JSON list of C-alpha atoms in Angstrom, two decimals:
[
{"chain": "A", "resi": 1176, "resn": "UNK", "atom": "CA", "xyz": [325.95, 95.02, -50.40]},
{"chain": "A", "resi": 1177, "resn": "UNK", "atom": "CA", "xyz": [326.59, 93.22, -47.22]},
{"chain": "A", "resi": 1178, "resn": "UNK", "atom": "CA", "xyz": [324.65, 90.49, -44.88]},
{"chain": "A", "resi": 1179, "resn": "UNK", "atom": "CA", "xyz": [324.48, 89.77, -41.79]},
{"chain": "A", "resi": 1180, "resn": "UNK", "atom": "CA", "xyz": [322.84, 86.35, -40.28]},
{"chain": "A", "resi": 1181, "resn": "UNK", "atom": "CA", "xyz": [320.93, 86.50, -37.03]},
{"chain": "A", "resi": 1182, "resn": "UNK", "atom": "CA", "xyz": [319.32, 83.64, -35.33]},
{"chain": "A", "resi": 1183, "resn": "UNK", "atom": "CA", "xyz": [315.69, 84.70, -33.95]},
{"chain": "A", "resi": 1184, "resn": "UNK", "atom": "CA", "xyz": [316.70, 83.87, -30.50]},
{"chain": "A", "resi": 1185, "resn": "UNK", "atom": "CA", "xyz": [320.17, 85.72, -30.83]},
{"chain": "A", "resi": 1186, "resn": "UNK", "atom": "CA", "xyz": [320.55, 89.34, -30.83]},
{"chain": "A", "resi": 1187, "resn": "UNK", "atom": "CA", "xyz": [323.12, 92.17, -31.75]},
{"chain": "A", "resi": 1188, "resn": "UNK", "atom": "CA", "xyz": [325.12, 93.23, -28.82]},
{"chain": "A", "resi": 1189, "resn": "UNK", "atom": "CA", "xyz": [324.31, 97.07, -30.04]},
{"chain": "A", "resi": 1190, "resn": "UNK", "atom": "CA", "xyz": [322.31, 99.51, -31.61]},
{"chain": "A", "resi": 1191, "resn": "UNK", "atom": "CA", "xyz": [325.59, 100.80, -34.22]},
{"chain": "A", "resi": 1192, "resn": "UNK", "atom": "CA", "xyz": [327.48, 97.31, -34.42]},
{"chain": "A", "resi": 1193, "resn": "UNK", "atom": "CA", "xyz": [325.96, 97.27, -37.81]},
{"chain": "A", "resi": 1194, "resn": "UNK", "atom": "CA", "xyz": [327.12, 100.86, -39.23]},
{"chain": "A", "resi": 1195, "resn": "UNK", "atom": "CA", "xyz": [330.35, 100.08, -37.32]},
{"chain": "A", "resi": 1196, "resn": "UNK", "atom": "CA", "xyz": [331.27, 97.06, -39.41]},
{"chain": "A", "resi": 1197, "resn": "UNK", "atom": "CA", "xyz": [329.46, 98.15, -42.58]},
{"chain": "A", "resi": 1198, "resn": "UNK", "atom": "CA", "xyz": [332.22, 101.48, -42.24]},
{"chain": "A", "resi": 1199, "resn": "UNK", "atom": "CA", "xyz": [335.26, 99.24, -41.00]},
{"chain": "A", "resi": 1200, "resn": "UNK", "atom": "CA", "xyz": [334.46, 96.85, -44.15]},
{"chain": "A", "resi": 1201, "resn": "UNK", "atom": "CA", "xyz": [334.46, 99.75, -46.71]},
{"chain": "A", "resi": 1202, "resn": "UNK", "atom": "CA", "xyz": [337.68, 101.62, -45.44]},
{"chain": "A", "resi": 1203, "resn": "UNK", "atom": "CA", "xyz": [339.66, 98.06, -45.28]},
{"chain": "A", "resi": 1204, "resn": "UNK", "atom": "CA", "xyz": [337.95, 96.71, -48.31]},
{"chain": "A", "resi": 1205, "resn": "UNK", "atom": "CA", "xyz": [337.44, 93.74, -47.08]},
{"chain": "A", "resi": 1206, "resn": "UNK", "atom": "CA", "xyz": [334.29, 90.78, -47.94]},
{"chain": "A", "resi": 1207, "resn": "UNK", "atom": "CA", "xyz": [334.29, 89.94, -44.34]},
{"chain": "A", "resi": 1208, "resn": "UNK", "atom": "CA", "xyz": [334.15, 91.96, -41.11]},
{"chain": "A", "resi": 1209, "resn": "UNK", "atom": "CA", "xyz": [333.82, 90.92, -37.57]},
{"chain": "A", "resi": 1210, "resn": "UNK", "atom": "CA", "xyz": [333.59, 91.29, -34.17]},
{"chain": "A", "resi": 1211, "resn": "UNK", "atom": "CA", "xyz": [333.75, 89.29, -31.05]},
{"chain": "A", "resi": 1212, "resn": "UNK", "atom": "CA", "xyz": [330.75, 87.34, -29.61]},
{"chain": "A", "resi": 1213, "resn": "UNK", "atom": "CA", "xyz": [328.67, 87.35, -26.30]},
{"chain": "A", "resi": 1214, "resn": "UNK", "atom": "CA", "xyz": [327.31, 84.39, -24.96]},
{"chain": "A", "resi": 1215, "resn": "UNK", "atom": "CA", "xyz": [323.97, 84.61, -23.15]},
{"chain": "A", "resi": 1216, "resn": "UNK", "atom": "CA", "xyz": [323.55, 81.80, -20.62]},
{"chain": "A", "resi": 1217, "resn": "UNK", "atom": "CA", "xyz": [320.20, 81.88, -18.42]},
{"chain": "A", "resi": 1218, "resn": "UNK", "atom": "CA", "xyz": [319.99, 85.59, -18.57]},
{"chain": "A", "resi": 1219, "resn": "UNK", "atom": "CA", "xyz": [324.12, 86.18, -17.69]},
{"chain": "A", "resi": 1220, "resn": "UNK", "atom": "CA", "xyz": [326.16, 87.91, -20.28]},
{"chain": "A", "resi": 1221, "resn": "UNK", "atom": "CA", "xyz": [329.78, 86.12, -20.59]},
{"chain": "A", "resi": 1222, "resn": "UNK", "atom": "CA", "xyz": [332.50, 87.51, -22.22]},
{"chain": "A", "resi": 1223, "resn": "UNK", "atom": "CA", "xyz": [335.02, 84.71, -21.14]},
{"chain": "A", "resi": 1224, "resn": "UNK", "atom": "CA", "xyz": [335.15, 81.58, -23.24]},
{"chain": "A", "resi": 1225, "resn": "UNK", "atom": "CA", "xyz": [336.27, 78.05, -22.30]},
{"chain": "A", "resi": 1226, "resn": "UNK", "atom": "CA", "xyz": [339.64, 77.71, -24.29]},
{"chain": "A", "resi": 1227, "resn": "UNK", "atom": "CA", "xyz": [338.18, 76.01, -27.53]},
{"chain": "A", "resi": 1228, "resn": "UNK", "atom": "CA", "xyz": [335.78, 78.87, -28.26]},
{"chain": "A", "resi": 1229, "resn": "UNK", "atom": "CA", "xyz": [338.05, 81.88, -27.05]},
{"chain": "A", "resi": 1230, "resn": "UNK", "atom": "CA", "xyz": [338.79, 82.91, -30.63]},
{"chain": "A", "resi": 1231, "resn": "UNK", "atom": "CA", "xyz": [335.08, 84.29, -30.16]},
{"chain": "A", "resi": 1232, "resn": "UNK", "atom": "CA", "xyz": [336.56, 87.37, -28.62]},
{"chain": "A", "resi": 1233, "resn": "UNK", "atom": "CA", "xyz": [338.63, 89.75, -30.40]},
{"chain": "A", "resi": 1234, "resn": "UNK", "atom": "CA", "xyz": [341.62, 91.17, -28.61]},
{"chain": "A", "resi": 1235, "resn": "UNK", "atom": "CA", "xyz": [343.09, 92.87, -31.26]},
{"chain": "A", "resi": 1236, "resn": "UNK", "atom": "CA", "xyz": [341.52, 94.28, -34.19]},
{"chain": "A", "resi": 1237, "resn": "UNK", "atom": "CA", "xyz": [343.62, 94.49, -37.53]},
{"chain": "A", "resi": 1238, "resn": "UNK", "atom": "CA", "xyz": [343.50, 91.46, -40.37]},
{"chain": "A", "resi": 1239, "resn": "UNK", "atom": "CA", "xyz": [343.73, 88.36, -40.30]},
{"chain": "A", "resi": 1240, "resn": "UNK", "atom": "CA", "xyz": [344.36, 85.36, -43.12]},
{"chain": "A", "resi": 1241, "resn": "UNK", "atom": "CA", "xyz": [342.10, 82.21, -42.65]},
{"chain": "A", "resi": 1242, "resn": "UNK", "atom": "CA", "xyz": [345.67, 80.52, -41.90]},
{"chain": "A", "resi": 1243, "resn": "UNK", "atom": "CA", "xyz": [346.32, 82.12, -39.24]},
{"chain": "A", "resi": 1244, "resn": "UNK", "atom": "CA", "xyz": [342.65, 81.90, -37.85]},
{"chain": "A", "resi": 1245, "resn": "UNK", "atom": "CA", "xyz": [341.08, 78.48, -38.78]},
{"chain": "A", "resi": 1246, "resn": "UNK", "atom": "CA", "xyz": [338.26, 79.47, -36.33]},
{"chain": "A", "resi": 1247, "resn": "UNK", "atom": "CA", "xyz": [334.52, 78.38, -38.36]},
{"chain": "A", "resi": 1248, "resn": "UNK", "atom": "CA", "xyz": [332.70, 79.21, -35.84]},
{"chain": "A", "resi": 1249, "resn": "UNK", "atom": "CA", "xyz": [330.17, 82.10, -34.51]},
{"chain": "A", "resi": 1250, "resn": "UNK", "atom": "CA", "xyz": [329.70, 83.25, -37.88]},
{"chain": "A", "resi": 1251, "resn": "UNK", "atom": "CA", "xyz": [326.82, 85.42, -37.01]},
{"chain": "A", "resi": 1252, "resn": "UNK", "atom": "CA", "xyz": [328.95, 88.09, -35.90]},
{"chain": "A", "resi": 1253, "resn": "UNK", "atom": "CA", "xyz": [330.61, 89.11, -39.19]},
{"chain": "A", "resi": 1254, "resn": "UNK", "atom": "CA", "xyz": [329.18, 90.82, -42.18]},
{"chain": "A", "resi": 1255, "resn": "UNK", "atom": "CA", "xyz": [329.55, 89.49, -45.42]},
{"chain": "A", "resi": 1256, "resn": "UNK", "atom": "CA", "xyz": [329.82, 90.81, -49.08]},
{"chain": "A", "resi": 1257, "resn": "UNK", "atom": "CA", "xyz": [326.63, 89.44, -50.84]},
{"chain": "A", "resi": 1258, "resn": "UNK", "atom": "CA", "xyz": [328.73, 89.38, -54.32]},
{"chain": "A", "resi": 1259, "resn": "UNK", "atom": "CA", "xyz": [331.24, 87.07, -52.64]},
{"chain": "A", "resi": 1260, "resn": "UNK", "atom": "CA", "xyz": [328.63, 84.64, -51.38]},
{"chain": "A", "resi": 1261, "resn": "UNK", "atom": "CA", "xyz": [326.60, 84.94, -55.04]},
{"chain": "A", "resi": 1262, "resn": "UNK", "atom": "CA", "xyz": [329.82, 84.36, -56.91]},
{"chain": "A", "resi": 1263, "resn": "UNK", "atom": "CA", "xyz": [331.34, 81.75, -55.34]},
{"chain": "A", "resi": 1264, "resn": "UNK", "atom": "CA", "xyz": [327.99, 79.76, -54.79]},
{"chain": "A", "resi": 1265, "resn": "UNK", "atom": "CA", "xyz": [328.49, 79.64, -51.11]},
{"chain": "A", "resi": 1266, "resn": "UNK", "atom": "CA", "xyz": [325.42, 78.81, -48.94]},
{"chain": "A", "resi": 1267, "resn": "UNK", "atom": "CA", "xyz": [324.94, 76.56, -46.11]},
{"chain": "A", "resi": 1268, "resn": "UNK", "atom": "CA", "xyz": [324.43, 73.06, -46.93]},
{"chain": "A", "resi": 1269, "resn": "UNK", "atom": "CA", "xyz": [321.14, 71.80, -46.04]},
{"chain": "A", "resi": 1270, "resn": "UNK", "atom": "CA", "xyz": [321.70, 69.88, -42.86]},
{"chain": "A", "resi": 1271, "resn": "UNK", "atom": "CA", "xyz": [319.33, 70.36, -39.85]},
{"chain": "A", "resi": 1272, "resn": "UNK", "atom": "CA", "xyz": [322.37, 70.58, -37.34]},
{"chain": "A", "resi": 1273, "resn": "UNK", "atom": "CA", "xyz": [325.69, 71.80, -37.67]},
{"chain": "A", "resi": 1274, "resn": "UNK", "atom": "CA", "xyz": [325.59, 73.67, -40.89]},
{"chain": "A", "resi": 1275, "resn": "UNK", "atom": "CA", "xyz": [326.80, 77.07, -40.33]},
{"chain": "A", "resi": 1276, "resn": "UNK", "atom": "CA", "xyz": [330.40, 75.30, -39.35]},
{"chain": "A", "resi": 1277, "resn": "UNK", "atom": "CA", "xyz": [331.53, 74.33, -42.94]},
{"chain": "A", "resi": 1278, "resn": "UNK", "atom": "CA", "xyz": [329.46, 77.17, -44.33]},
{"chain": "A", "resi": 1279, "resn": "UNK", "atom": "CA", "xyz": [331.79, 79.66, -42.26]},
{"chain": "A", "resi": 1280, "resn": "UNK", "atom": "CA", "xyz": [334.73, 77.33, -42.70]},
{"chain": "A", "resi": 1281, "resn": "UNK", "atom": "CA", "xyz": [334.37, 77.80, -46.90]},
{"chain": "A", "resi": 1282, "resn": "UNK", "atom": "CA", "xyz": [333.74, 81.62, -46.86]},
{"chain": "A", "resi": 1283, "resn": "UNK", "atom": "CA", "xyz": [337.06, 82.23, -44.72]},
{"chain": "A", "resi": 1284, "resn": "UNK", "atom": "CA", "xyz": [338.64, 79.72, -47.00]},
{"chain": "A", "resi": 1285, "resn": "UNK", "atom": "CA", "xyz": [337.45, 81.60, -49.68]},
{"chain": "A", "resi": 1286, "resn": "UNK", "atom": "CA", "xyz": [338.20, 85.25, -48.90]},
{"chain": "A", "resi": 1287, "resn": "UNK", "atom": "CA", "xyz": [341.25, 83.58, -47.49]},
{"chain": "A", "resi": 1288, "resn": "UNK", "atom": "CA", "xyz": [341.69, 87.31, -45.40]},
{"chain": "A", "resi": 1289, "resn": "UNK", "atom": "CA", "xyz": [339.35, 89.06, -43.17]},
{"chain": "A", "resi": 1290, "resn": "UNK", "atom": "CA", "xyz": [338.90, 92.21, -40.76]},
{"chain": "A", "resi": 1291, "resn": "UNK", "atom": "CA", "xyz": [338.26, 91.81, -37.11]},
{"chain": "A", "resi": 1292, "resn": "UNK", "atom": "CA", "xyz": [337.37, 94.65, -34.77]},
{"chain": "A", "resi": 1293, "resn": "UNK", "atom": "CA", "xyz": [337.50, 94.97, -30.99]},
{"chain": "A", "resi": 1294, "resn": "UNK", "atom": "CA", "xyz": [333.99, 95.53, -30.67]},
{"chain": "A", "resi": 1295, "resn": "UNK", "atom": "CA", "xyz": [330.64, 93.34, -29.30]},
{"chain": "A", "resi": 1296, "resn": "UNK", "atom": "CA", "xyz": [328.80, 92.36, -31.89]},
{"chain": "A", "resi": 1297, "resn": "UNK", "atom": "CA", "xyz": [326.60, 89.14, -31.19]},
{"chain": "A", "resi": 1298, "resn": "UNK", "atom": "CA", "xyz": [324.98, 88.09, -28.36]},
{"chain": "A", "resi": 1299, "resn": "UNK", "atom": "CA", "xyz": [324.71, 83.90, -28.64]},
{"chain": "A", "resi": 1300, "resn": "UNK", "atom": "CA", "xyz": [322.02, 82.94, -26.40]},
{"chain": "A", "resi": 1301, "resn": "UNK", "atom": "CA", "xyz": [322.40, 79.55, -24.93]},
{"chain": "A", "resi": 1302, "resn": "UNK", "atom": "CA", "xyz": [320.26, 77.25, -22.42]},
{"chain": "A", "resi": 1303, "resn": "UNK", "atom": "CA", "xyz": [317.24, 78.63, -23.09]},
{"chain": "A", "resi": 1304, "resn": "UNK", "atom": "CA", "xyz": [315.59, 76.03, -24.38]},
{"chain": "A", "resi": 1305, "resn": "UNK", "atom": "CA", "xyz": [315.85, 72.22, -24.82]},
{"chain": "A", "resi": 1306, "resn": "UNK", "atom": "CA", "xyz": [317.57, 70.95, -27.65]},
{"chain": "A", "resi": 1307, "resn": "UNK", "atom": "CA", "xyz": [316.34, 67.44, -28.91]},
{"chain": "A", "resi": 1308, "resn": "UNK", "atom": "CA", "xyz": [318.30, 65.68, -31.36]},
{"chain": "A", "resi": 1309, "resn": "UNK", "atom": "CA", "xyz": [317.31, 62.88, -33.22]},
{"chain": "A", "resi": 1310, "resn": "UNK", "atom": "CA", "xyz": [319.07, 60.46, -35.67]},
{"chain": "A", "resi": 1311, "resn": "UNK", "atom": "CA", "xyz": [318.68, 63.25, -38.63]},
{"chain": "A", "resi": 1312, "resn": "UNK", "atom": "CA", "xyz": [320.02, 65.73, -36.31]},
{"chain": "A", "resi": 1313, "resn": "UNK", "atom": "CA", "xyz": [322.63, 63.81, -35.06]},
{"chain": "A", "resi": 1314, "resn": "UNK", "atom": "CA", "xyz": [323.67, 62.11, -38.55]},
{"chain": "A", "resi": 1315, "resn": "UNK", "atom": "CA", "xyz": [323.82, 65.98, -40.27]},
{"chain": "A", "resi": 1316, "resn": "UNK", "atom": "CA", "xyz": [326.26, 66.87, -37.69]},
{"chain": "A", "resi": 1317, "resn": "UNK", "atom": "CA", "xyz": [328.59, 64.31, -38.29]},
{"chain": "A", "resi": 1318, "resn": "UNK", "atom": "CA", "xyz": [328.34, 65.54, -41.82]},
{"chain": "A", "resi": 1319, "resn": "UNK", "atom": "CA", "xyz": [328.89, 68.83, -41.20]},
{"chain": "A", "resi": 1320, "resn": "UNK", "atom": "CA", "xyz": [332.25, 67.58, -39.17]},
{"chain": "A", "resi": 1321, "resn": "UNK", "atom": "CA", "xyz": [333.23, 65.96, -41.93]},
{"chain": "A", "resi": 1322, "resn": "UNK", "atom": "CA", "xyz": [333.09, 68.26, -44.64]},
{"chain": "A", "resi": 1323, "resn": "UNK", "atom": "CA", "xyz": [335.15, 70.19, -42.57]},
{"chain": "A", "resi": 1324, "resn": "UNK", "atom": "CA", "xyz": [337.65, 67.72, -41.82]},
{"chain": "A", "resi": 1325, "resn": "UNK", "atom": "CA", "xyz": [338.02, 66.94, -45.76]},
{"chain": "A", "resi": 1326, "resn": "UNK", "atom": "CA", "xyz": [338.68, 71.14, -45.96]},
{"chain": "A", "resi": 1327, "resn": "UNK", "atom": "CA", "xyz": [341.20, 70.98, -43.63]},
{"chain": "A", "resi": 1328, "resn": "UNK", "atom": "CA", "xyz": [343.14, 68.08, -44.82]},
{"chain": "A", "resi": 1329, "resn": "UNK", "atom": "CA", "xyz": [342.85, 69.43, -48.44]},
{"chain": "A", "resi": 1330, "resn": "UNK", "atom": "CA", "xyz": [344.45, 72.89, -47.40]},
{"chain": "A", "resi": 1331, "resn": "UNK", "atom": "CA", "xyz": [346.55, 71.50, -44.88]},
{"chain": "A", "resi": 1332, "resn": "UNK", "atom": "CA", "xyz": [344.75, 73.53, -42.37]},
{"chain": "A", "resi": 1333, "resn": "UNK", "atom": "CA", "xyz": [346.22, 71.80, -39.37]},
{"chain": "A", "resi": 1334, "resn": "UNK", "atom": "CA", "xyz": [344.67, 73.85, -36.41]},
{"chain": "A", "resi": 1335, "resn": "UNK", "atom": "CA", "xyz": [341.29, 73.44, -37.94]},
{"chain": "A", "resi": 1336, "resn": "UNK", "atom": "CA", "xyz": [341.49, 69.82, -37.95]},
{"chain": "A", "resi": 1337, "resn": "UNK", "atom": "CA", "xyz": [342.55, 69.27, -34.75]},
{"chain": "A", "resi": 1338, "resn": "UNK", "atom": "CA", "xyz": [340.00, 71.48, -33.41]},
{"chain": "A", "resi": 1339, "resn": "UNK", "atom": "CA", "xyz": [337.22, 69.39, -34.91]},
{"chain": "A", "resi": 1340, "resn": "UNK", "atom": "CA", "xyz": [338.84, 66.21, -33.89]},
{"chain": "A", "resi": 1341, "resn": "UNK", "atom": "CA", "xyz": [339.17, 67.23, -30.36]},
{"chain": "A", "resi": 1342, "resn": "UNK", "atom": "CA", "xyz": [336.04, 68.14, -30.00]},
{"chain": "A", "resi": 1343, "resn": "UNK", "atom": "CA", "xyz": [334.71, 64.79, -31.80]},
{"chain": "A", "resi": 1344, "resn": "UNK", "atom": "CA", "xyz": [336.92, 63.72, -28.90]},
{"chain": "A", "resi": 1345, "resn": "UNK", "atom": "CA", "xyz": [335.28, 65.72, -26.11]},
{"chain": "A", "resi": 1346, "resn": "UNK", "atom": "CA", "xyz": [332.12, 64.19, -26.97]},
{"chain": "A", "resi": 1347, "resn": "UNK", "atom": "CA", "xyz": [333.45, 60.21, -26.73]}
]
């Protein structure tokens, strides 16, 4: 009924986050249901984000629209209705970097509303190993950027767009 995407270096933040969204998703009928995200850095658990990624913490649980949101990232920490992935032919495109951004920033298009609760749910683990990219690498995430970009200007998601941009900026 519902999925759940884990990276094989990531892991859930608990033994029930699973049950707790599966029951939170059914009693607010929703297609997506989330949680806030951990980040794992050289074996220290951090809870506090940089300002660009502190939408991965949830400080109030309720609903939100993808309007108000127009965060595509950390998708790992929601669950998702398998009918609304099937039915609206969502699936990540196949780039080798960067692909889960406009995959996340479609489905929360899509369901346009989702359910976040103030609950752990994903533990991100980062710097534990070397990432090499290469021109394919590289090249995909520009693509992934992009398709983004062209979703934001098309809905006049303003917020979204200037996120990516920025960090496009960071980068330069």
């Amino acid at each position: 009924e519902y999925l759940i995407f884990v990276d094989p270096d990531d892991y859930l933040a608990g033994d029930n986050v699973l049950e707790l969204l599966y029951a939170k998703a059914r009693q607010e009928k929703v297609s997506v249901c989330g949680g806030s995200l951990i980040r794992n850095v050289n074996n220290v658990l951090l809870k506090n984000f940089p300002k660009n990624t502190k939408l991965s913490r949830v400080e109030k649980e309720g609903r939100i629209s993808f309007r108000e949101y127009q965060y595509p990232y950390a998708h790992q920490r929601y669950i998702i209705r398998k009918e609304v992935l099937v039915k609206n032919n969502l699936f990540y495109p196949n780039y080798r970097r960067g692909q889960d951004i406009p995959f996340t920033a479609k489905l929360l298009h899509t369901v346009e509303e989702i359910y976040l609760v103030n609950c752990d749910i994903y533990v991100y683990r980062k710097n534990h190993k070397i990432e090499q990219f290469d021109l394919k690498k590289a090249s995909d995430f520009i693509a992934a950027l992009k398709d983004v970009l062209y979703l934001a200007v098309e809905n006049n998601y303003n917020t979204l767009f200037n996120d990516i941009v920025c960090g496009i900026n960071s980068f330069a």
